[in-house]
mmCIF file of C-alpha atoms and ligand atoms in Angstrom:
data_model
loop_
_atom_site.group_PDB
_atom_site.id
_atom_site.type_symbol
_atom_site.label_atom_id
_atom_site.label_comp_id
_atom_site.label_asym_id
_atom_site.label_seq_id
_atom_site.Cartn_x
_atom_site.Cartn_y
_atom_site.Cartn_z
ATOM 1 C CA MET A 84 122.399 135.873 92.634
ATOM 2 C CA ILE A 85 120.435 136.033 89.417
ATOM 3 C CA GLU A 86 123.650 136.951 87.701
ATOM 4 C CA LYS A 87 125.302 133.852 89.084
ATOM 5 C CA ILE A 88 122.562 131.741 87.535
ATOM 6 C CA SER A 89 122.856 133.266 84.117
ATOM 7 C CA LYS A 90 126.635 132.828 84.223
ATOM 8 C CA LEU A 91 126.228 129.165 85.134
ATOM 9 C CA ARG A 92 123.725 128.832 82.312
ATOM 10 C CA ASP A 93 126.121 130.155 79.692
ATOM 11 C CA THR A 94 129.113 128.049 80.707
ATOM 12 C CA ALA A 95 127.029 124.920 81.282
ATOM 13 C CA ILE A 96 125.367 125.004 77.877
ATOM 14 C CA GLY A 97 128.724 125.557 76.205
ATOM 15 C CA ARG A 98 130.310 122.642 78.016
ATOM 16 C CA ILE A 99 127.465 120.256 77.151
ATOM 17 C CA LYS A 100 127.521 121.219 73.472
ATOM 18 C CA GLU A 101 131.245 120.568 73.273
ATOM 19 C CA ALA A 102 131.088 117.128 74.853
ATOM 20 C CA VAL A 103 132.072 114.328 72.493
ATOM 21 C CA SER A 104 131.110 111.181 74.400
ATOM 22 C CA SER A 105 128.214 109.975 76.511
ATOM 23 C CA THR A 106 130.554 109.484 79.481
ATOM 24 C CA GLU A 107 131.528 113.113 79.264
ATOM 25 C CA VAL A 108 127.875 114.196 79.183
ATOM 26 C CA GLU A 109 127.095 111.997 82.170
ATOM 27 C CA GLU A 110 129.990 113.544 84.095
ATOM 28 C CA LEU A 111 128.674 116.986 83.288
ATOM 29 C CA ARG A 112 125.200 116.022 84.373
ATOM 30 C CA VAL A 113 126.497 114.953 87.782
ATOM 31 C CA LYS A 114 128.693 118.030 88.073
ATOM 32 C CA LEU A 115 125.811 120.390 87.312
ATOM 33 C CA LEU A 116 122.645 118.746 88.531
ATOM 34 C CA GLY A 117 123.874 115.943 90.824
ATOM 35 C CA LYS A 118 123.514 115.952 94.623
ATOM 36 C CA LYS A 119 126.654 117.998 95.008
ATOM 37 C CA GLY A 120 126.321 119.687 91.615
ATOM 38 C CA GLU A 121 126.889 123.370 91.004
ATOM 39 C CA LEU A 122 123.212 124.240 90.670
ATOM 40 C CA THR A 123 122.283 122.174 93.718
ATOM 41 C CA GLU A 124 124.980 123.946 95.735
ATOM 42 C CA MET A 125 123.602 127.328 94.692
ATOM 43 C CA LEU A 126 120.158 126.334 95.907
ATOM 44 C CA LYS A 127 121.582 125.915 99.388
ATOM 45 C CA ASP A 128 121.842 129.711 99.615
ATOM 46 C CA LEU A 129 118.047 129.956 99.383
ATOM 47 C CA LYS A 130 117.681 129.801 103.121
ATOM 48 C CA ASN A 131 119.646 133.010 103.596
ATOM 49 C CA MET A 132 117.459 135.082 101.253
ATOM 50 C CA ASP A 133 114.405 137.144 101.988
ATOM 51 C CA ILE A 134 111.058 135.990 100.615
ATOM 52 C CA GLU A 135 110.959 138.059 97.408
ATOM 53 C CA GLU A 136 114.507 137.166 96.488
ATOM 54 C CA ARG A 137 113.966 133.537 97.345
ATOM 55 C CA LYS A 138 110.913 133.358 95.089
ATOM 56 C CA GLN A 139 112.656 134.862 92.094
ATOM 57 C CA PHE A 140 115.843 132.884 92.575
ATOM 58 C CA GLY A 141 113.903 129.642 93.060
ATOM 59 C CA GLN A 142 111.992 130.163 89.818
ATOM 60 C CA GLU A 143 115.108 130.969 87.822
ATOM 61 C CA ALA A 144 117.004 128.021 89.241
ATOM 62 C CA ASN A 145 114.159 125.626 88.468
ATOM 63 C CA ALA A 146 113.852 126.906 84.924
ATOM 64 C CA LEU A 147 117.578 126.403 84.439
ATOM 65 C CA LYS A 148 117.402 122.896 85.843
ATOM 66 C CA ASN A 149 114.647 121.962 83.352
ATOM 67 C CA GLU A 150 116.485 123.586 80.477
ATOM 68 C CA LEU A 151 119.759 121.810 81.248
ATOM 69 C CA THR A 152 118.030 118.457 81.715
ATOM 70 C CA GLU A 153 116.469 118.821 78.287
ATOM 71 C CA ILE A 154 119.711 119.810 76.619
ATOM 72 C CA ILE A 155 121.558 116.919 78.257
ATOM 73 C CA GLU A 156 118.946 114.428 77.112
ATOM 74 C CA GLY A 157 119.128 115.809 73.591
ATOM 75 C CA LYS A 158 122.899 115.490 73.637
ATOM 76 C CA PHE A 159 122.693 111.879 74.811
ATOM 77 C CA LYS A 160 120.379 111.062 71.903
ATOM 78 C CA GLU A 161 122.591 112.843 69.413
ATOM 79 C CA LEU A 162 125.696 111.002 70.609
ATOM 80 C CA SER A 163 124.112 107.570 70.549
ATOM 81 C CA ALA A 164 122.768 108.166 67.021
ATOM 82 C CA ASN A 165 126.316 109.144 66.061
ATOM 83 C CA ASP A 166 127.673 105.932 67.582
ATOM 84 C CA VAL A 167 125.380 103.831 65.404
ATOM 85 C CA LYS A 168 126.281 105.822 62.308
ATOM 86 C CA LYS A 169 129.965 105.460 63.082
ATOM 87 C CA SER A 170 129.808 101.741 63.544
ATOM 88 C CA LEU A 171 127.831 101.380 60.289
ATOM 89 C CA SER A 172 130.319 103.382 58.281
ATOM 90 C CA SER A 173 133.398 101.813 59.878
ATOM 91 C CA GLY A 174 132.774 98.677 57.813
ATOM 92 C CA SER A 175 132.820 96.461 60.915
ATOM 93 C CA ASN A 176 130.847 93.215 60.899
ATOM 94 C CA PHE A 177 128.249 94.557 63.279
ATOM 95 C CA ASP A 178 124.827 94.217 61.675
ATOM 96 C CA ILE A 179 122.239 96.144 63.632
ATOM 97 C CA SER A 180 119.414 94.549 61.650
ATOM 98 C CA LEU A 181 120.134 91.056 63.015
ATOM 99 C CA PRO A 182 117.598 89.816 65.579
ATOM 100 C CA GLY A 183 118.914 90.023 69.143
ATOM 101 C CA THR A 184 119.281 87.261 71.694
ATOM 102 C CA ASN A 185 115.903 86.477 73.147
ATOM 103 C CA PHE A 186 116.086 86.341 76.932
ATOM 104 C CA LYS A 187 113.667 83.954 78.588
ATOM 105 C CA LEU A 188 112.022 85.886 81.379
ATOM 106 C CA GLY A 189 110.694 83.915 84.299
ATOM 107 C CA SER A 190 107.106 84.191 85.474
ATOM 108 C CA LEU A 191 105.362 83.663 88.771
ATOM 109 C CA HIS A 192 103.880 80.303 89.672
ATOM 110 C CA PRO A 193 100.055 80.319 89.414
ATOM 111 C CA VAL A 194 99.754 79.599 93.148
ATOM 112 C CA THR A 195 102.030 82.562 93.909
ATOM 113 C CA ILE A 196 99.921 84.821 91.679
ATOM 114 C CA VAL A 197 96.737 83.857 93.537
ATOM 115 C CA GLN A 198 98.504 84.143 96.924
ATOM 116 C CA LYS A 199 99.717 87.670 96.178
ATOM 117 C CA GLU A 200 96.272 88.693 94.998
ATOM 118 C CA ILE A 201 94.650 87.432 98.211
ATOM 119 C CA GLU A 202 97.343 89.047 100.355
ATOM 120 C CA ARG A 203 96.572 92.334 98.627
ATOM 121 C CA ILE A 204 92.867 92.006 99.373
ATOM 122 C CA PHE A 205 93.383 91.128 103.053
ATOM 123 C CA THR A 206 96.058 93.690 103.815
ATOM 124 C CA GLY A 207 93.598 96.212 102.363
ATOM 125 C CA MET A 208 91.182 95.150 105.107
ATOM 126 C CA GLY A 209 93.816 95.621 107.810
ATOM 127 C CA PHE A 210 94.965 91.983 108.145
ATOM 128 C CA ASN A 211 98.611 91.166 108.792
ATOM 129 C CA ILE A 212 100.468 88.377 107.022
ATOM 130 C CA VAL A 213 102.123 85.822 109.292
ATOM 131 C CA ASP A 214 104.219 82.752 108.731
ATOM 132 C CA GLY A 215 104.791 79.436 110.474
ATOM 133 C CA PRO A 216 107.243 76.548 110.172
ATOM 134 C CA GLU A 217 106.620 73.781 107.624
ATOM 135 C CA ALA A 218 108.230 71.295 110.016
ATOM 136 C CA GLU A 219 105.798 71.854 112.873
ATOM 137 C CA GLU A 220 105.450 70.633 116.438
ATOM 138 C CA GLU A 221 102.738 68.064 117.086
ATOM 139 C CA PHE A 222 101.307 70.403 119.719
ATOM 140 C CA PHE A 223 100.538 73.220 117.272
ATOM 141 C CA ASN A 224 99.380 70.984 114.422
ATOM 142 C CA PHE A 225 96.993 68.932 116.577
ATOM 143 C CA GLU A 226 96.663 69.378 120.377
ATOM 144 C CA ALA A 227 96.333 73.155 120.390
ATOM 145 C CA LEU A 228 93.695 72.831 117.666
ATOM 146 C CA ASN A 229 91.552 70.692 119.905
ATOM 147 C CA ILE A 230 92.655 67.438 118.235
ATOM 148 C CA PRO A 231 94.069 65.363 121.114
ATOM 149 C CA LYS A 232 96.089 62.175 120.609
ATOM 150 C CA HIS A 233 93.928 59.274 119.416
ATOM 151 C CA HIS A 234 91.181 61.645 118.176
ATOM 152 C CA PRO A 235 89.772 60.131 114.965
ATOM 153 C CA ALA A 236 90.145 63.525 113.211
ATOM 154 C CA ARG A 237 93.907 62.841 113.124
ATOM 155 C CA ASP A 238 93.303 60.005 110.667
ATOM 156 C CA MET A 239 92.010 62.420 108.031
ATOM 157 C CA GLN A 240 95.301 64.269 108.130
ATOM 158 C CA ASP A 241 97.966 61.585 107.958
ATOM 159 C CA THR A 242 101.389 63.102 107.421
ATOM 160 C CA TYR A 243 105.136 62.616 107.454
ATOM 161 C CA TRP A 244 106.795 62.434 110.845
ATOM 162 C CA LEU A 245 110.341 63.522 111.490
ATOM 163 C CA GLU A 246 112.750 61.636 113.712
ATOM 164 C CA ASN A 247 112.756 64.428 116.296
ATOM 165 C CA GLY A 248 108.996 64.036 116.849
ATOM 166 C CA SER A 249 107.966 67.022 114.697
ATOM 167 C CA LEU A 250 105.888 66.567 111.584
ATOM 168 C CA LEU A 251 105.344 68.215 108.227
ATOM 169 C CA ARG A 252 102.298 70.382 108.963
ATOM 170 C CA THR A 253 99.069 69.066 107.488
ATOM 171 C CA HIS A 254 97.429 72.492 107.317
ATOM 172 C CA THR A 255 98.158 76.165 107.976
ATOM 173 C CA SER A 256 95.900 76.137 111.068
ATOM 174 C CA PRO A 257 98.861 75.824 113.501
ATOM 175 C CA CYS A 258 99.600 79.444 112.523
ATOM 176 C CA GLN A 259 96.349 80.408 114.294
ATOM 177 C CA VAL A 260 97.686 79.397 117.684
ATOM 178 C CA ARG A 261 101.175 80.725 117.046
ATOM 179 C CA ALA A 262 99.723 84.113 116.048
ATOM 180 C CA MET A 263 97.416 84.268 119.089
ATOM 181 C CA GLN A 264 100.282 83.428 121.433
ATOM 182 C CA LYS A 265 102.537 85.987 119.820
ATOM 183 C CA TYR A 266 100.155 88.912 119.315
ATOM 184 C CA GLY A 267 97.129 88.315 121.562
ATOM 185 C CA ALA A 268 93.694 89.855 120.898
ATOM 186 C CA PRO A 269 92.370 91.693 118.966
ATOM 187 C CA LEU A 270 93.918 89.941 115.971
ATOM 188 C CA LYS A 271 93.487 89.959 112.186
ATOM 189 C CA VAL A 272 95.921 87.697 110.342
ATOM 190 C CA ILE A 273 96.313 85.537 107.277
ATOM 191 C CA ALA A 274 98.939 82.821 106.950
ATOM 192 C CA PRO A 275 99.695 81.450 103.494
ATOM 193 C CA GLY A 276 101.945 78.417 103.239
ATOM 194 C CA ARG A 277 102.886 74.955 102.075
ATOM 195 C CA CYS A 278 101.222 71.928 103.668
ATOM 196 C CA PHE A 279 101.776 68.194 103.397
ATOM 197 C CA ARG A 280 99.720 65.044 103.646
ATOM 198 C CA ASN A 281 100.496 61.410 103.184
ATOM 199 C CA GLU A 282 98.282 60.962 100.115
ATOM 200 C CA SER A 283 98.485 58.824 97.015
ATOM 201 C CA THR A 284 98.547 61.360 94.233
ATOM 202 C CA ASP A 285 95.991 61.598 91.461
ATOM 203 C CA ALA A 286 94.433 64.424 89.432
ATOM 204 C CA SER A 287 92.932 66.023 92.545
ATOM 205 C CA HIS A 288 95.270 64.844 95.354
ATOM 206 C CA GLU A 289 98.831 65.886 96.087
ATOM 207 C CA ASN A 290 101.140 65.256 99.032
ATOM 208 C CA THR A 291 102.304 68.882 98.846
ATOM 209 C CA PHE A 292 99.924 71.813 98.405
ATOM 210 C CA PHE A 293 99.225 75.364 99.560
ATOM 211 C CA GLN A 294 96.640 76.757 101.937
ATOM 212 C CA LEU A 295 95.901 80.203 103.249
ATOM 213 C CA GLU A 296 94.656 80.442 106.808
ATOM 214 C CA GLY A 297 92.685 83.438 108.003
ATOM 215 C CA MET A 298 91.661 84.499 111.474
ATOM 216 C CA MET A 299 89.928 87.462 113.032
ATOM 217 C CA ILE A 300 89.468 87.851 116.783
ATOM 218 C CA ASP A 301 87.872 90.738 118.613
ATOM 219 C CA LYS A 302 85.017 91.526 120.959
ATOM 220 C CA ASN A 303 81.664 90.524 119.441
ATOM 221 C CA VAL A 304 82.965 88.973 116.217
ATOM 222 C CA SER A 305 80.110 86.895 114.795
ATOM 223 C CA ILE A 306 79.179 84.657 111.880
ATOM 224 C CA ALA A 307 77.881 87.786 110.127
ATOM 225 C CA ASN A 308 81.450 89.159 110.068
ATOM 226 C CA LEU A 309 82.684 85.835 108.685
ATOM 227 C CA ILE A 310 80.116 85.880 105.871
ATOM 228 C CA TYR A 311 80.855 89.498 105.006
ATOM 229 C CA VAL A 312 84.625 89.013 104.804
ATOM 230 C CA MET A 313 84.307 85.812 102.767
ATOM 231 C CA LYS A 314 81.884 87.422 100.294
ATOM 232 C CA LEU A 315 84.155 90.402 99.874
ATOM 233 C CA LEU A 316 87.168 88.175 99.311
ATOM 234 C CA LEU A 317 85.463 86.013 96.709
ATOM 235 C CA SER A 318 83.909 88.876 94.792
ATOM 236 C CA GLU A 319 87.369 90.476 94.564
ATOM 237 C CA VAL A 320 88.998 87.239 93.428
ATOM 238 C CA PHE A 321 86.368 86.478 90.799
ATOM 239 C CA GLN A 322 85.732 90.127 89.962
ATOM 240 C CA ARG A 323 81.970 89.910 90.314
ATOM 241 C CA ASP A 324 79.280 89.673 92.931
ATOM 242 C CA VAL A 325 79.185 86.097 94.223
ATOM 243 C CA LYS A 326 76.497 84.040 95.918
ATOM 244 C CA ILE A 327 77.634 81.831 98.780
ATOM 245 C CA ARG A 328 76.042 79.471 101.270
ATOM 246 C CA LEU A 329 77.162 77.871 104.511
ATOM 247 C CA ARG A 330 76.583 74.220 105.349
ATOM 248 C CA PRO A 331 77.482 72.613 108.665
ATOM 249 C CA GLY A 332 80.944 71.020 108.578
ATOM 250 C CA PHE A 333 83.035 69.426 111.309
ATOM 251 C CA PHE A 334 86.504 70.554 112.317
ATOM 252 C CA PRO A 335 87.524 70.111 115.962
ATOM 253 C CA PHE A 336 88.985 73.638 116.171
ATOM 254 C CA VAL A 337 85.818 75.525 115.176
ATOM 255 C CA GLU A 338 82.355 75.547 116.690
ATOM 256 C CA PRO A 339 80.098 75.935 114.830
ATOM 257 C CA GLY A 340 82.018 74.780 111.751
ATOM 258 C CA PHE A 341 80.969 75.304 108.147
ATOM 259 C CA GLU A 342 81.682 74.377 104.593
ATOM 260 C CA LEU A 343 81.332 77.460 102.445
ATOM 261 C CA ASP A 344 79.949 76.791 98.978
ATOM 262 C CA LEU A 345 80.161 79.085 96.005
ATOM 263 C CA ASN A 346 77.302 79.367 93.550
ATOM 264 C CA CYS A 347 78.673 77.669 90.402
ATOM 265 C CA MET A 348 80.167 80.291 88.085
ATOM 266 C CA ILE A 349 80.010 78.062 85.051
ATOM 267 C CA CYS A 350 76.268 77.388 85.010
ATOM 268 C CA GLY A 351 75.063 80.152 87.347
ATOM 269 C CA GLY A 352 73.585 77.559 89.710
ATOM 270 C CA LYS A 353 71.495 75.599 87.198
ATOM 271 C CA GLY A 354 73.697 72.518 87.416
ATOM 272 C CA CYS A 355 76.580 71.380 85.175
ATOM 273 C CA PRO A 356 79.416 68.828 85.211
ATOM 274 C CA THR A 357 81.777 71.253 87.061
ATOM 275 C CA CYS A 358 79.446 71.538 90.056
ATOM 276 C CA LYS A 359 78.399 67.895 89.722
ATOM 277 C CA HIS A 360 74.901 69.152 88.840
ATOM 278 C CA SER A 361 74.324 70.613 92.301
ATOM 279 C CA GLY A 362 74.688 74.286 91.358
ATOM 280 C CA TRP A 363 77.251 74.778 94.164
ATOM 281 C CA ILE A 364 80.995 74.316 94.480
ATOM 282 C CA GLU A 365 82.518 73.420 97.838
ATOM 283 C CA LEU A 366 85.152 76.076 98.327
ATOM 284 C CA LEU A 367 86.438 76.559 101.843
ATOM 285 C CA PRO A 368 85.982 75.326 105.383
ATOM 286 C CA CYS A 369 85.518 77.888 108.126
ATOM 287 C CA GLY A 370 83.848 78.514 111.468
ATOM 288 C CA MET A 371 83.929 80.257 114.816
ATOM 289 C CA VAL A 372 87.138 79.586 116.736
ATOM 290 C CA HIS A 373 86.568 76.923 119.415
ATOM 291 C CA PRO A 374 86.924 78.251 123.010
ATOM 292 C CA ASN A 375 89.587 75.597 123.731
ATOM 293 C CA VAL A 376 91.682 76.896 120.832
ATOM 294 C CA LEU A 377 91.367 80.481 122.077
ATOM 295 C CA ARG A 378 92.529 79.268 125.490
ATOM 296 C CA TYR A 379 95.545 77.501 123.973
ATOM 297 C CA GLY A 380 96.324 80.802 122.279
ATOM 298 C CA GLY A 381 96.194 82.599 125.640
ATOM 299 C CA ILE A 382 92.953 84.467 124.838
ATOM 300 C CA ASP A 383 89.937 84.524 127.159
ATOM 301 C CA PRO A 384 86.905 83.048 125.307
ATOM 302 C CA GLU A 385 84.558 84.851 127.704
ATOM 303 C CA GLU A 386 85.865 88.166 126.437
ATOM 304 C CA TYR A 387 86.734 87.499 122.797
ATOM 305 C CA THR A 388 85.293 85.559 119.874
ATOM 306 C CA GLY A 389 86.644 85.018 116.392
ATOM 307 C CA PHE A 390 86.304 83.274 113.078
ATOM 308 C CA ALA A 391 88.833 81.259 111.095
ATOM 309 C CA PHE A 392 88.928 79.842 107.598
ATOM 310 C CA GLY A 393 91.220 77.638 105.548
ATOM 311 C CA LEU A 394 91.417 78.519 101.909
ATOM 312 C CA GLY A 395 92.864 75.967 99.507
ATOM 313 C CA LEU A 396 95.258 78.178 97.549
ATOM 314 C CA THR A 397 96.230 75.382 95.200
ATOM 315 C CA ARG A 398 92.594 74.584 94.590
ATOM 316 C CA LEU A 399 91.701 78.214 93.959
ATOM 317 C CA ALA A 400 94.555 78.584 91.472
ATOM 318 C CA MET A 401 93.282 75.494 89.648
ATOM 319 C CA MET A 402 89.776 76.961 89.473
ATOM 320 C CA LYS A 403 90.966 80.363 88.394
ATOM 321 C CA TYR A 404 93.178 79.056 85.588
ATOM 322 C CA GLY A 405 91.151 75.986 84.633
ATOM 323 C CA ILE A 406 93.949 73.557 85.567
ATOM 324 C CA SER A 407 92.385 70.119 85.791
ATOM 325 C CA ASP A 408 95.328 68.075 87.142
ATOM 326 C CA ILE A 409 96.871 69.202 90.443
ATOM 327 C CA ARG A 410 100.124 67.344 89.699
ATOM 328 C CA VAL A 411 100.958 69.844 86.967
ATOM 329 C CA LEU A 412 101.570 72.481 89.644
ATOM 330 C CA ASN A 413 104.486 70.657 91.260
ATOM 331 C CA SER A 414 105.851 69.121 88.088
ATOM 332 C CA GLY A 415 108.238 71.933 87.170
ATOM 333 C CA ASP A 416 107.059 71.517 83.574
ATOM 334 C CA LEU A 417 107.789 74.879 81.988
ATOM 335 C CA ARG A 418 105.428 74.248 79.094
ATOM 336 C CA ALA A 419 102.585 74.400 81.605
ATOM 337 C CA MET A 420 103.989 77.092 83.896
ATOM 338 C CA GLU A 421 105.090 79.694 81.374
ATOM 339 C CA GLN A 422 101.492 80.296 80.301
ATOM 340 C CA PHE A 423 100.891 82.372 83.416
ATOM 341 C CA SER A 424 103.090 85.245 82.497
ATOM 342 C CA VAL A 425 102.204 87.705 85.236
ATOM 343 C CA ARG A 426 105.533 88.987 86.538
HETATM 344 N N1 LIG B 515 92.705 73.323 108.554
HETATM 345 C C1 LIG B 515 91.532 72.748 107.977
HETATM 346 C C2 LIG B 515 91.962 71.738 106.929
HETATM 347 O O1 LIG B 515 92.990 71.839 106.348
HETATM 348 C C3 LIG B 515 90.652 73.788 107.323
HETATM 349 C C4 LIG B 515 90.026 74.778 108.250
HETATM 350 C C5 LIG B 515 90.668 75.954 108.579
HETATM 351 C C6 LIG B 515 88.761 74.560 108.765
HETATM 352 C C7 LIG B 515 90.086 76.890 109.407
HETATM 353 C C8 LIG B 515 88.145 75.491 109.584
HETATM 354 C C9 LIG B 515 88.814 76.648 109.894
HETATM 355 O O2 LIG B 515 91.230 70.807 106.664
#
């Protein structure tokens, strides 16, 4: 066996040295080291050997593989250097010192960058990522979230209606009910996505924006779990320990409902124009899932509890990158977008 290896070594090295083109070297590489290459084939005999023989043969074969790989790489380099020399001396018009064509590489949209970052954080905590339709049924967008017809809360979320009675979803919250119906309890999901509202646009209002819904349901889930998860999320996003506070806030699908405020990062809570001199920035609404909503999702509120939150992805991206006009994000203006060159 060992003899076979040393024979292969001698012929292989000779063949590589004699090769005159990169294609030839590549062919040799496949023939020797490829999946069905000569050396690979030899290794198949390993299983028929006894332990001592197998050990020795394995070592020799590996050493040969490394040696050949090195020689092949060297040969590739040598040949490509030769190619350049040849084309220089052939008097052709090819000038290797001319600058090349600069390809414009695309980059991710700032909202996508923030979305991916948050997905990474939540999947690390065992959450699954779910999706829902942008053209949503009235039932999921409103009724199932405890917002019956004629409830005044519908006025805050005016949207675009389709002729078939569906609507462009006003938030990602319909994904809560869809996820509960599909997966049941216990449940840990996030749902990022595009939302729509019938708004006149200005620097802080858009008719099209992104949210990221989150929901956790299990036995004995409490506000303490909500606070812990939110603090962890925000300290990861902002890469430092953050101070938060909860204020009461009303949303028909959570009870109790909260507005979560973030201690202002700019002034450290002393008060500045960014936080309107309050020391706090209103960041995300959240709360404990309303029993009616659990029921619509097919989950027994006597057995399970849960929290939910709605994170404004667009808003977070604006904060993170200091973008002061929301309209920039949908404008398709490359001068603005290409600054965020995370790929
Ligand atoms: N869906 C709500 C909105 O867009 C936000 C929210 C989500 C509030 C989850 C509480 C819990 O206004």
